Structure formats: C-alpha cells, structure tokens
C-alpha cells in the first residue's frame, strides 16, 4: 500500500557568502525535514566519501552556488544520499571550505517541474533562467542535483529511510556503500527551493526558455 511522509519542523541558517543568493534569513526546514540527511549520518558517511573520493557529480564544481525554485516538482523514482563535491585546486571560490562542499544528492528518474527559475549571482548581477511557466512543464530524466539547502512542502509514496545508498533500486544512480540514503516510488514537492552546487541530467527539456541578467535572483 502506498504511504506518504510530510515534513516536520526545525530551523537552520542558510549559507552566507559573496556568491550566495539574495534570499536570506532562517530556512524553514519544517517544510522538508525528511529531505535532509541527518547530521550524524552525514558525519559518519563523510569519512567513507573522503576516503573513496566520491563525487556527487563527476566533474570539478566551480564553487559558485546557484538557486533553483519551482512551483511544483513531480517525480517518479526518487533517491537521496550524502555526498562530497570538489573544486579545482586553489579555486578562488573555495573560501574556508578547503575546496570541498558537503551536499545532499537528490536523484529523480523521471520528473516534471512547473514554473522553474534558476539564478546564479555573478558578483552583484544575477543570471536568471526561467522555463515551464506557460502550461508545459520542464521535463527531466535521470536528474541528479547536489544541494546544501532544500525546502518545500514534500510528500512521498513508499519511502524507505536509512537505506544503504549503494542498494537503491528505484533510480539508475546509486551512492557509495555504507552511506545513509533514502528512496521512494514517487515524490511531489510544492514551493521548491534549492541552493545547489552542481547538477546533471540525461534529458533536460526547457519549454518557453528565457535567460536574462537582472538585479534580483530566484526566491
């Protein structure tokens, strides 16, 4: 029988920095607490990730975060696990991170996003991309996105929490052995917000795409 999990309440600070989004304040993790990998599980998994050189995505990240928002994400085949992204050596964006960013990798096998907005701060000016806002949603296949902050109103069907990420069978991408993970048959998130460092997708279709430079990013 299908079941669903809704988020519970807690608060956290959103990261600050010269490349961070203009959206500030306390993060309302009450909207998606189940989306977040528990800190203790991440700490344990981090030692494995570091030792084995695991990457959430298979390229060096720039270290400049980007924001993604959507009115709704609907996905079939969902998984999530802790991971570690790496910048190039001596990256100008590494700050006090040492060139490594601890992230949560979210994987959607087949998904749709309504009213997608993506923005990146380029030092005082925002590059903003929008799509899927005129009746035809953005469609994705095998999307994997690395985030350090996620919020939204989330529900899942047949969710498995605490599963070893190397044993996922609802998505094509798996995590490392011994790393905390969760997976579900389906996921629906409304009022989605993500603060991301990297993303990959086998297919990414953007109807009604528009890109521009503006003073305000997505929020």
XYZ file of N, CA and C in Angstrom:
657
model
N 0.843 -1.181 0.000
C 0.000 0.000 0.000
C 0.878 1.231 0.000
N 0.498 2.249 -0.770
C 1.296 3.469 -0.837
C 1.156 4.239 0.450
N 2.234 4.879 0.844
C 2.224 5.741 2.027
C 2.910 7.031 1.674
N 2.779 8.044 2.520
C 3.435 9.328 2.250
C 3.991 9.877 3.535
N 5.061 10.698 3.388
C 5.697 11.326 4.551
C 5.720 12.807 4.319
N 5.303 13.585 5.292
C 5.353 15.027 5.188
C 6.454 15.541 6.090
N 6.860 16.758 5.843
C 7.982 17.306 6.580
C 7.585 17.697 7.981
N 8.607 17.768 8.877
C 8.413 18.209 10.246
C 9.197 19.475 10.485
N 9.116 20.046 11.689
C 9.611 21.400 11.892
C 10.989 21.465 12.494
N 11.808 22.344 11.909
C 13.066 22.762 12.524
C 13.535 23.982 11.795
N 14.614 24.630 12.247
C 15.136 25.816 11.589
C 16.609 25.720 11.450
N 17.141 26.470 10.479
C 18.584 26.436 10.223
C 18.948 27.720 9.528
N 20.232 28.061 9.491
C 20.704 29.243 8.792
C 21.119 28.887 7.390
N 20.716 29.692 6.427
C 21.142 29.475 5.062
C 22.549 30.013 4.900
N 23.426 29.352 4.088
C 24.819 29.773 3.966
C 24.951 31.196 3.478
N 25.971 31.884 3.941
C 26.281 33.245 3.519
C 27.560 33.245 2.700
N 27.721 34.255 1.827
C 28.943 34.387 1.066
C 28.723 35.288 -0.115
N 29.795 35.707 -0.788
C 29.665 36.655 -1.890
C 28.894 36.103 -3.052
N 28.842 34.777 -3.210
C 28.115 34.208 -4.338
C 26.760 33.670 -3.930
N 26.351 33.904 -2.680
C 25.078 33.354 -2.214
C 23.932 34.144 -2.796
N 22.754 33.550 -2.854
C 21.553 34.203 -3.367
C 21.147 35.337 -2.447
N 20.370 36.294 -2.988
C 19.853 37.371 -2.169
C 18.849 36.900 -1.148
N 18.343 35.728 -1.317
C 17.397 35.192 -0.329
C 18.138 34.893 0.969
N 17.734 35.493 2.047
C 18.396 35.355 3.331
C 17.383 34.962 4.385
N 17.868 34.810 5.623
C 17.009 34.515 6.749
C 17.086 33.064 7.134
N 16.201 32.681 8.007
C 16.217 31.322 8.533
C 15.480 30.405 7.593
N 16.052 29.217 7.396
C 15.480 28.243 6.479
C 14.332 27.517 7.158
N 13.196 27.386 6.510
C 12.055 26.716 7.104
C 12.099 25.240 6.775
N 12.930 24.512 7.495
C 13.076 23.082 7.231
C 11.874 22.291 7.713
N 10.912 22.938 8.367
C 9.673 22.253 8.711
C 8.990 21.760 7.447
N 9.298 22.382 6.314
C 8.640 22.015 5.072
C 9.196 20.753 4.462
N 10.428 20.383 4.801
C 11.010 19.195 4.177
C 12.071 18.574 5.054
N 11.775 18.345 6.301
C 12.763 17.777 7.208
C 13.191 16.395 6.754
N 12.255 15.648 6.163
C 12.599 14.303 5.724
C 13.541 14.315 4.534
N 13.641 15.478 3.851
C 14.548 15.604 2.723
C 16.001 15.710 3.187
N 16.211 16.121 4.436
C 17.566 16.395 4.890
C 18.211 15.145 5.466
N 19.448 14.867 5.064
C 20.194 13.768 5.646
C 20.614 14.148 7.061
N 20.284 13.352 8.097
C 20.665 13.703 9.462
C 22.157 13.953 9.596
N 22.515 14.923 10.432
C 23.917 15.338 10.547
C 24.814 14.198 11.006
N 24.307 13.368 11.914
C 25.136 12.271 12.407
C 25.419 11.262 11.312
N 24.411 11.010 10.467
C 24.607 10.065 9.373
C 25.580 10.633 8.350
N 25.474 11.940 8.090
C 26.387 12.575 7.138
C 27.816 12.534 7.670
N 27.987 12.813 8.951
C 29.332 12.814 9.528
C 29.988 11.445 9.395
N 29.210 10.394 9.646
C 29.757 9.045 9.516
C 30.068 8.726 8.066
N 29.147 9.110 7.173
C 29.346 8.825 5.753
C 30.460 9.642 5.141
N 30.739 10.820 5.703
C 31.760 11.706 5.153
C 33.131 11.056 5.162
N 33.436 10.288 6.187
C 34.736 9.621 6.255
C 34.877 8.626 5.099
N 33.797 7.928 4.789
C 33.821 6.973 3.676
C 33.949 7.718 2.356
N 33.173 8.801 2.210
C 33.199 9.576 0.975
C 34.586 10.153 0.714
N 35.210 10.677 1.774
C 36.541 11.265 1.624
C 37.570 10.204 1.272
N 37.494 9.074 1.956
C 38.465 8.008 1.723
C 38.365 7.450 0.310
N 37.157 7.375 -0.227
C 36.975 6.773 -1.535
C 36.874 7.805 -2.653
N 36.958 9.100 -2.287
C 36.962 10.148 -3.298
C 35.657 10.270 -4.051
N 34.534 10.012 -3.370
C 33.237 10.034 -4.047
C 32.849 11.457 -4.420
N 32.231 11.614 -5.567
C 31.711 12.885 -6.027
C 30.212 12.758 -6.247
N 29.459 13.798 -5.871
C 28.046 13.809 -6.197
C 27.844 13.858 -7.701
N 28.669 14.607 -8.387
C 28.682 14.638 -9.844
C 30.121 14.440 -10.293
N 30.319 13.965 -11.496
C 31.662 13.577 -11.928
C 32.391 14.711 -12.652
N 32.467 15.866 -12.007
C 33.287 16.962 -12.526
C 33.617 17.888 -11.374
N 34.674 18.709 -11.552
C 35.032 19.686 -10.529
C 34.032 20.830 -10.557
N 33.465 21.159 -9.399
C 32.498 22.238 -9.348
C 33.204 23.591 -9.322
N 32.497 24.631 -9.773
C 33.082 25.974 -9.764
C 33.157 26.534 -8.351
N 32.271 26.071 -7.470
C 32.193 26.629 -6.128
C 31.252 27.807 -6.026
N 30.643 28.229 -7.161
C 29.633 29.289 -7.156
C 28.261 28.631 -7.098
N 27.525 28.793 -6.008
C 26.222 28.142 -5.896
C 25.173 28.799 -6.789
N 24.143 28.045 -7.112
C 23.022 28.574 -7.870
C 21.729 28.144 -7.211
N 20.712 28.964 -7.370
C 19.413 28.724 -6.753
C 18.441 28.199 -7.800
N 17.638 27.207 -7.418
C 16.551 26.700 -8.254
C 15.266 26.767 -7.444
N 14.219 27.330 -8.038
C 12.897 27.303 -7.433
C 11.907 26.759 -8.461
N 10.808 26.213 -7.972
C 9.732 25.731 -8.844
C 8.445 25.708 -8.053
N 7.334 25.974 -8.731
C 6.043 25.865 -8.061
C 5.770 24.426 -7.644
N 6.190 23.474 -8.504
C 5.960 22.062 -8.179
C 6.968 21.181 -8.893
N 7.477 20.193 -8.176
C 8.267 19.101 -8.741
C 7.487 17.812 -8.548
N 7.285 17.066 -9.636
C 6.650 15.756 -9.573
C 7.618 14.739 -10.171
N 7.978 13.721 -9.391
C 8.968 12.762 -9.855
C 8.534 11.330 -9.646
N 8.913 10.471 -10.575
C 8.736 9.027 -10.447
C 10.122 8.408 -10.341
N 10.370 7.723 -9.239
C 11.703 7.215 -8.949
C 12.527 8.306 -8.307
N 12.722 8.205 -6.987
C 13.418 9.258 -6.240
C 14.400 8.623 -5.269
N 15.568 9.243 -5.131
C 16.548 8.793 -4.144
C 17.359 9.992 -3.665
N 17.984 9.825 -2.496
C 18.744 10.924 -1.898
C 19.806 10.342 -0.976
N 20.993 10.958 -0.993
C 22.092 10.466 -0.165
C 23.135 11.561 0.021
N 23.962 11.423 1.052
C 25.027 12.373 1.305
C 26.191 12.184 0.349
N 26.841 13.292 -0.009
C 27.959 13.220 -0.946
C 28.913 14.385 -0.699
N 29.990 14.425 -1.463
C 31.025 15.438 -1.308
C 31.457 15.923 -2.692
N 31.314 17.230 -2.929
C 31.740 17.833 -4.193
C 33.095 18.513 -4.018
N 33.883 18.537 -5.086
C 35.239 19.074 -5.043
C 35.420 20.188 -6.080
N 36.136 21.220 -5.693
C 36.551 22.278 -6.616
C 37.948 21.957 -7.155
N 38.382 22.723 -8.138
C 39.745 22.573 -8.619
C 40.702 23.027 -7.524
N 41.942 22.613 -7.622
C 42.938 23.014 -6.633
C 43.126 24.527 -6.652
N 43.139 25.125 -5.469
C 43.319 26.571 -5.304
C 42.216 27.380 -6.000
N 41.025 26.865 -6.008
C 39.899 27.596 -6.592
C 39.703 28.927 -5.878
N 39.457 30.012 -6.606
C 39.219 31.309 -5.950
C 37.918 31.336 -5.157
N 37.077 30.310 -5.338
C 35.792 30.280 -4.640
C 35.780 29.357 -3.424
N 36.937 28.793 -3.067
C 36.926 27.790 -2.009
C 36.713 28.386 -0.625
N 37.076 29.670 -0.409
C 36.870 30.295 0.888
C 37.496 29.468 1.993
N 36.714 29.161 3.048
C 37.228 28.342 4.142
C 36.760 26.890 4.029
N 36.326 26.479 2.836
C 35.824 25.114 2.650
C 36.923 24.103 2.380
N 38.124 24.578 2.039
C 39.176 23.664 1.627
C 38.929 23.062 0.260
N 38.014 23.658 -0.486
C 37.718 23.164 -1.841
C 36.754 22.001 -1.873
N 36.108 21.690 -0.730
C 35.143 20.597 -0.665
C 33.833 21.096 -0.078
N 32.722 20.634 -0.636
C 31.401 21.026 -0.158
C 30.583 19.774 0.130
N 30.108 19.665 1.369
C 29.241 18.556 1.745
C 27.837 18.833 1.222
N 27.262 17.908 0.473
C 25.978 18.124 -0.184
C 25.065 16.921 0.012
N 23.808 17.139 -0.292
C 22.828 16.069 -0.425
C 22.531 15.923 -1.914
N 22.758 14.733 -2.465
C 22.447 14.463 -3.864
C 21.027 13.926 -3.956
N 20.191 14.620 -4.715
C 18.816 14.190 -4.953
C 18.706 13.706 -6.388
N 18.158 12.516 -6.564
C 18.045 11.899 -7.881
C 16.572 11.698 -8.218
N 16.167 12.124 -9.409
C 14.814 11.905 -9.902
C 14.925 11.188 -11.246
N 14.326 10.004 -11.333
C 14.437 9.218 -12.560
C 13.671 9.864 -13.705
N 12.419 10.224 -13.462
C 11.600 10.930 -14.444
C 10.812 12.007 -13.707
N 10.919 13.262 -14.152
C 10.270 14.323 -13.405
C 9.773 15.470 -14.258
N 8.891 16.267 -13.640
C 8.367 17.476 -14.256
C 8.425 18.612 -13.239
N 8.799 19.807 -13.726
C 8.866 20.984 -12.867
C 8.031 22.096 -13.483
N 7.143 22.644 -12.685
C 6.277 23.734 -13.127
C 6.842 25.065 -12.670
N 6.953 26.007 -13.616
C 7.452 27.352 -13.328
C 8.844 27.303 -12.695
N 9.784 26.781 -13.450
C 11.176 26.673 -12.999
C 11.896 28.011 -13.094
N 12.662 28.335 -12.058
C 13.545 29.504 -12.081
C 14.909 29.081 -11.571
N 15.961 29.493 -12.259
C 17.334 29.208 -11.837
C 18.139 30.496 -11.906
N 18.891 30.783 -10.860
C 19.681 32.019 -10.860
C 21.039 31.786 -10.235
N 22.025 32.538 -10.714
C 23.364 32.494 -10.141
C 23.868 33.928 -10.003
N 24.455 34.227 -8.852
C 24.986 35.560 -8.569
C 26.373 35.675 -9.177
N 26.532 36.595 -10.126
C 27.805 36.791 -10.807
C 28.505 38.043 -10.291
N 28.484 38.207 -8.983
C 29.179 39.346 -8.388
C 28.373 40.614 -8.439
N 27.114 40.542 -8.049
C 26.273 41.734 -7.996
C 25.201 41.769 -9.053
N 25.304 40.935 -10.075
C 24.268 40.826 -11.090
C 23.869 39.367 -11.202
N 22.579 39.121 -11.381
C 22.048 37.764 -11.413
C 21.793 37.325 -12.853
N 22.286 36.119 -13.201
C 21.910 35.480 -14.448
C 20.729 34.574 -14.137
N 19.569 34.872 -14.721
C 18.334 34.177 -14.387
C 17.807 33.423 -15.603
N 17.449 32.168 -15.385
C 16.845 31.316 -16.405
C 15.455 30.923 -15.916
N 14.456 31.018 -16.792
C 13.115 30.572 -16.442
C 12.567 29.710 -17.566
N 11.680 28.783 -17.223
C 11.078 27.879 -18.205
C 9.889 27.174 -17.563
N 9.047 26.592 -18.400
C 7.927 25.813 -17.897
C 6.863 26.613 -17.191
N 6.694 27.876 -17.594
C 5.742 28.743 -16.896
C 4.538 29.119 -17.759
N 4.359 28.423 -18.901
C 3.248 28.753 -19.797
C 2.412 27.526 -20.143
N 2.258 26.641 -19.164
C 1.379 25.496 -19.347
C 2.065 24.182 -19.649
N 3.308 24.230 -20.154
C 4.059 22.999 -20.424
C 5.236 22.942 -19.464
N 5.251 21.970 -18.546
C 6.314 21.921 -17.542
C 7.658 21.503 -18.125
N 8.730 21.846 -17.423
C 10.066 21.339 -17.723
C 10.068 19.837 -17.442
N 10.710 19.060 -18.306
C 10.809 17.617 -18.084
C 12.269 17.205 -17.955
N 12.519 16.257 -17.047
C 13.884 15.794 -16.781
C 13.896 14.274 -16.725
N 15.044 13.723 -17.064
C 15.250 12.288 -16.951
C 16.615 12.052 -16.318
N 16.664 11.208 -15.290
C 17.898 10.913 -14.556
C 18.582 12.205 -14.097
N 17.814 13.049 -13.450
C 18.342 14.278 -12.870
C 19.017 13.966 -11.552
N 20.247 14.458 -11.371
C 20.959 14.372 -10.095
C 21.435 15.778 -9.748
N 21.046 16.276 -8.595
C 21.369 17.648 -8.234
C 21.930 17.687 -6.814
N 23.052 18.402 -6.634
C 23.774 18.463 -5.366
C 23.448 19.767 -4.652
N 22.876 19.657 -3.462
C 22.378 20.818 -2.724
C 22.910 20.828 -1.296
N 23.027 22.031 -0.726
C 23.313 22.118 0.699
C 22.157 22.751 1.458
N 21.058 23.041 0.746
C 19.861 23.601 1.372
C 18.662 23.287 0.485
N 17.645 22.675 1.054
C 16.426 22.332 0.319
C 15.233 22.648 1.205
N 14.180 23.247 0.625
C 12.938 23.409 1.368
C 11.760 23.291 0.411
N 10.602 23.027 0.970
C 9.385 22.863 0.190
C 8.406 22.000 0.946
N 7.179 21.917 0.460
C 6.173 21.021 1.025
C 6.267 19.700 0.277
N 6.742 18.656 0.966
C 7.107 17.406 0.298
C 6.217 16.247 0.726
N 5.922 15.357 -0.230
C 5.239 14.108 0.085
C 5.841 13.004 -0.765
N 5.852 11.788 -0.224
C 6.471 10.641 -0.881
C 5.532 9.441 -0.826
N 5.657 8.556 -1.785
C 4.962 7.276 -1.754
C 5.975 6.159 -1.598
N 5.714 5.273 -0.647
C 6.568 4.111 -0.397
C 8.023 4.515 -0.165
N 8.235 5.384 0.823
C 9.582 5.858 1.101
C 10.317 4.879 2.018
N 11.603 4.714 1.774
C 12.500 3.904 2.591
C 13.606 4.818 3.103
N 13.645 5.020 4.410
C 14.585 5.960 5.017
C 15.672 5.196 5.757
N 16.932 5.542 5.513
C 18.058 4.881 6.157
C 18.635 3.737 5.354
N 18.214 3.593 4.100
C 18.713 2.512 3.252
C 20.144 2.804 2.804
N 20.949 1.756 2.681
C 22.302 1.901 2.145
C 22.197 2.416 0.711
N 22.867 3.540 0.442
C 22.693 4.194 -0.863
C 23.230 3.379 -2.030
N 24.064 2.374 -1.754
C 24.579 1.537 -2.849
C 23.573 0.479 -3.278
N 22.439 0.372 -2.566
C 21.443 -0.661 -2.867
C 20.167 -0.091 -3.472
N 20.174 1.166 -3.875
C 18.973 1.760 -4.473
C 18.496 0.940 -5.670
N 17.164 0.797 -5.808
C 16.613 0.108 -6.971
C 15.470 0.870 -7.628
N 15.226 2.109 -7.195
C 14.165 2.916 -7.787
C 14.708 3.983 -8.736
N 16.033 4.136 -8.773
C 16.696 5.085 -9.679
C 17.908 4.393 -10.286
N 18.467 5.000 -11.329
C 19.618 4.404 -12.009
C 20.945 4.771 -11.354
N 20.977 5.858 -10.582
C 22.214 6.302 -9.939
C 22.223 5.871 -8.485
N 23.354 5.344 -8.034
C 23.483 4.885 -6.660
C 24.585 5.648 -5.940
N 24.538 5.619 -4.601
C 25.577 6.229 -3.794
C 26.651 5.224 -3.438
N 27.493 5.604 -2.478
C 28.596 4.758 -2.052
C 28.131 3.749 -1.001
N 28.794 2.588 -0.905
C 28.450 1.604 0.131
C 28.599 2.200 1.530
N 27.651 1.897 2.389
C 27.708 2.356 3.764
C 27.218 3.766 3.997
N 26.774 4.465 2.944
C 26.308 5.846 3.085
C 24.791 5.865 3.257
N 24.331 6.631 4.232
C 22.906 6.794 4.514
C 22.177 7.287 3.267
N 21.017 6.685 2.986
C 20.219 7.121 1.855
C 18.741 6.896 2.095
N 17.930 7.423 1.211
C 16.501 7.175 1.226
C 16.004 7.174 -0.212
N 14.935 6.400 -0.464
C 14.362 6.337 -1.800
C 12.853 6.164 -1.682
N 12.151 6.516 -2.772
C 10.697 6.426 -2.787
C 10.227 6.165 -4.215
N 9.007 5.611 -4.313
C 8.415 5.388 -5.635
C 8.160 6.710 -6.342
N 7.583 7.669 -5.602
C 7.273 8.977 -6.175
C 7.563 10.069 -5.157
N 7.757 11.284 -5.664
C 7.937 12.455 -4.812
C 7.173 13.620 -5.434
N 6.554 14.420 -4.586
C 5.925 15.669 -5.003
C 6.348 16.754 -4.026
N 6.893 17.837 -4.555
C 7.320 18.956 -3.726
C 6.725 20.232 -4.311
N 5.973 20.961 -3.513
C 5.474 22.268 -3.927
C 6.296 23.357 -3.252
N 6.344 24.526 -3.883
C 7.148 25.655 -3.376
C 8.592 25.218 -3.141
N 9.155 24.581 -4.132
C 10.521 24.041 -4.025
C 11.562 25.157 -4.044
N 12.520 25.049 -3.122
C 13.701 25.919 -3.116
C 14.926 25.038 -2.925
N 15.961 25.252 -3.751
C 17.222 24.525 -3.615
C 18.389 25.491 -3.771
N 19.387 25.328 -2.904
C 20.658 26.041 -3.022
C 21.673 24.996 -3.447
N 22.147 25.067 -4.692
C 22.857 23.963 -5.339
C 24.279 24.320 -5.736
N 25.069 23.248 -5.929
C 26.430 23.408 -6.437
C 26.664 22.697 -7.763
N 25.827 21.739 -8.119
C 26.030 21.007 -9.373
C 24.764 20.249 -9.731
N 24.625 19.928 -11.005
C 23.500 19.107 -11.465
C 23.886 18.423 -12.770
N 23.345 17.238 -12.968
C 23.470 16.544 -14.244
C 22.103 15.965 -14.589
N 21.869 15.730 -15.871
C 20.622 15.110 -16.319
C 20.856 14.453 -17.662
N 20.231 13.290 -17.860
C 20.293 12.640 -19.168
C 19.459 13.409 -20.177
N 18.318 13.926 -19.743
C 17.434 14.736 -20.589
C 16.944 15.910 -19.750
N 16.985 17.117 -20.336
C 16.518 18.327 -19.655
C 15.818 19.184 -20.721
N 14.479 19.133 -20.767
C 13.712 19.862 -21.771
C 13.104 21.103 -21.134
N 13.378 22.275 -21.740
C 13.022 23.570 -21.165
C 12.082 24.331 -22.095
N 10.775 24.071 -22.040
C 9.839 24.832 -22.878
C 9.748 26.281 -22.418
N 9.611 27.204 -23.375
C 9.491 28.634 -23.089
C 10.688 29.159 -22.297
N 11.875 28.716 -22.692
C 13.107 29.141 -22.036
C 13.348 30.635 -22.211
N 13.763 31.268 -21.130
C 14.143 32.683 -21.178
C 15.316 32.903 -20.247
N 16.346 33.609 -20.722
C 17.517 33.934 -19.908
C 17.751 35.435 -19.963
N 18.143 36.004 -18.812
C 18.399 37.439 -18.763
C 19.269 37.771 -17.566
N 19.867 38.965 -17.593
C 20.603 39.492 -16.448
C 19.688 40.462 -15.721
N 19.551 40.265 -14.405
C 18.689 41.131 -13.613
C 19.367 41.416 -12.273
N 18.763 42.313 -11.522
C 19.300 42.640 -10.202
C 18.796 41.678 -9.127
N 17.724 40.936 -9.410
C 17.142 40.030 -8.435
C 17.196 38.595 -8.946
N 17.547 37.655 -8.040
C 17.561 36.255 -8.399
C 16.247 35.576 -8.066
N 16.206 34.269 -8.144
C 15.010 33.484 -7.839
C 14.838 33.408 -6.322
N 13.604 33.468 -5.855
C 13.336 33.266 -4.433
C 11.932 32.727 -4.240
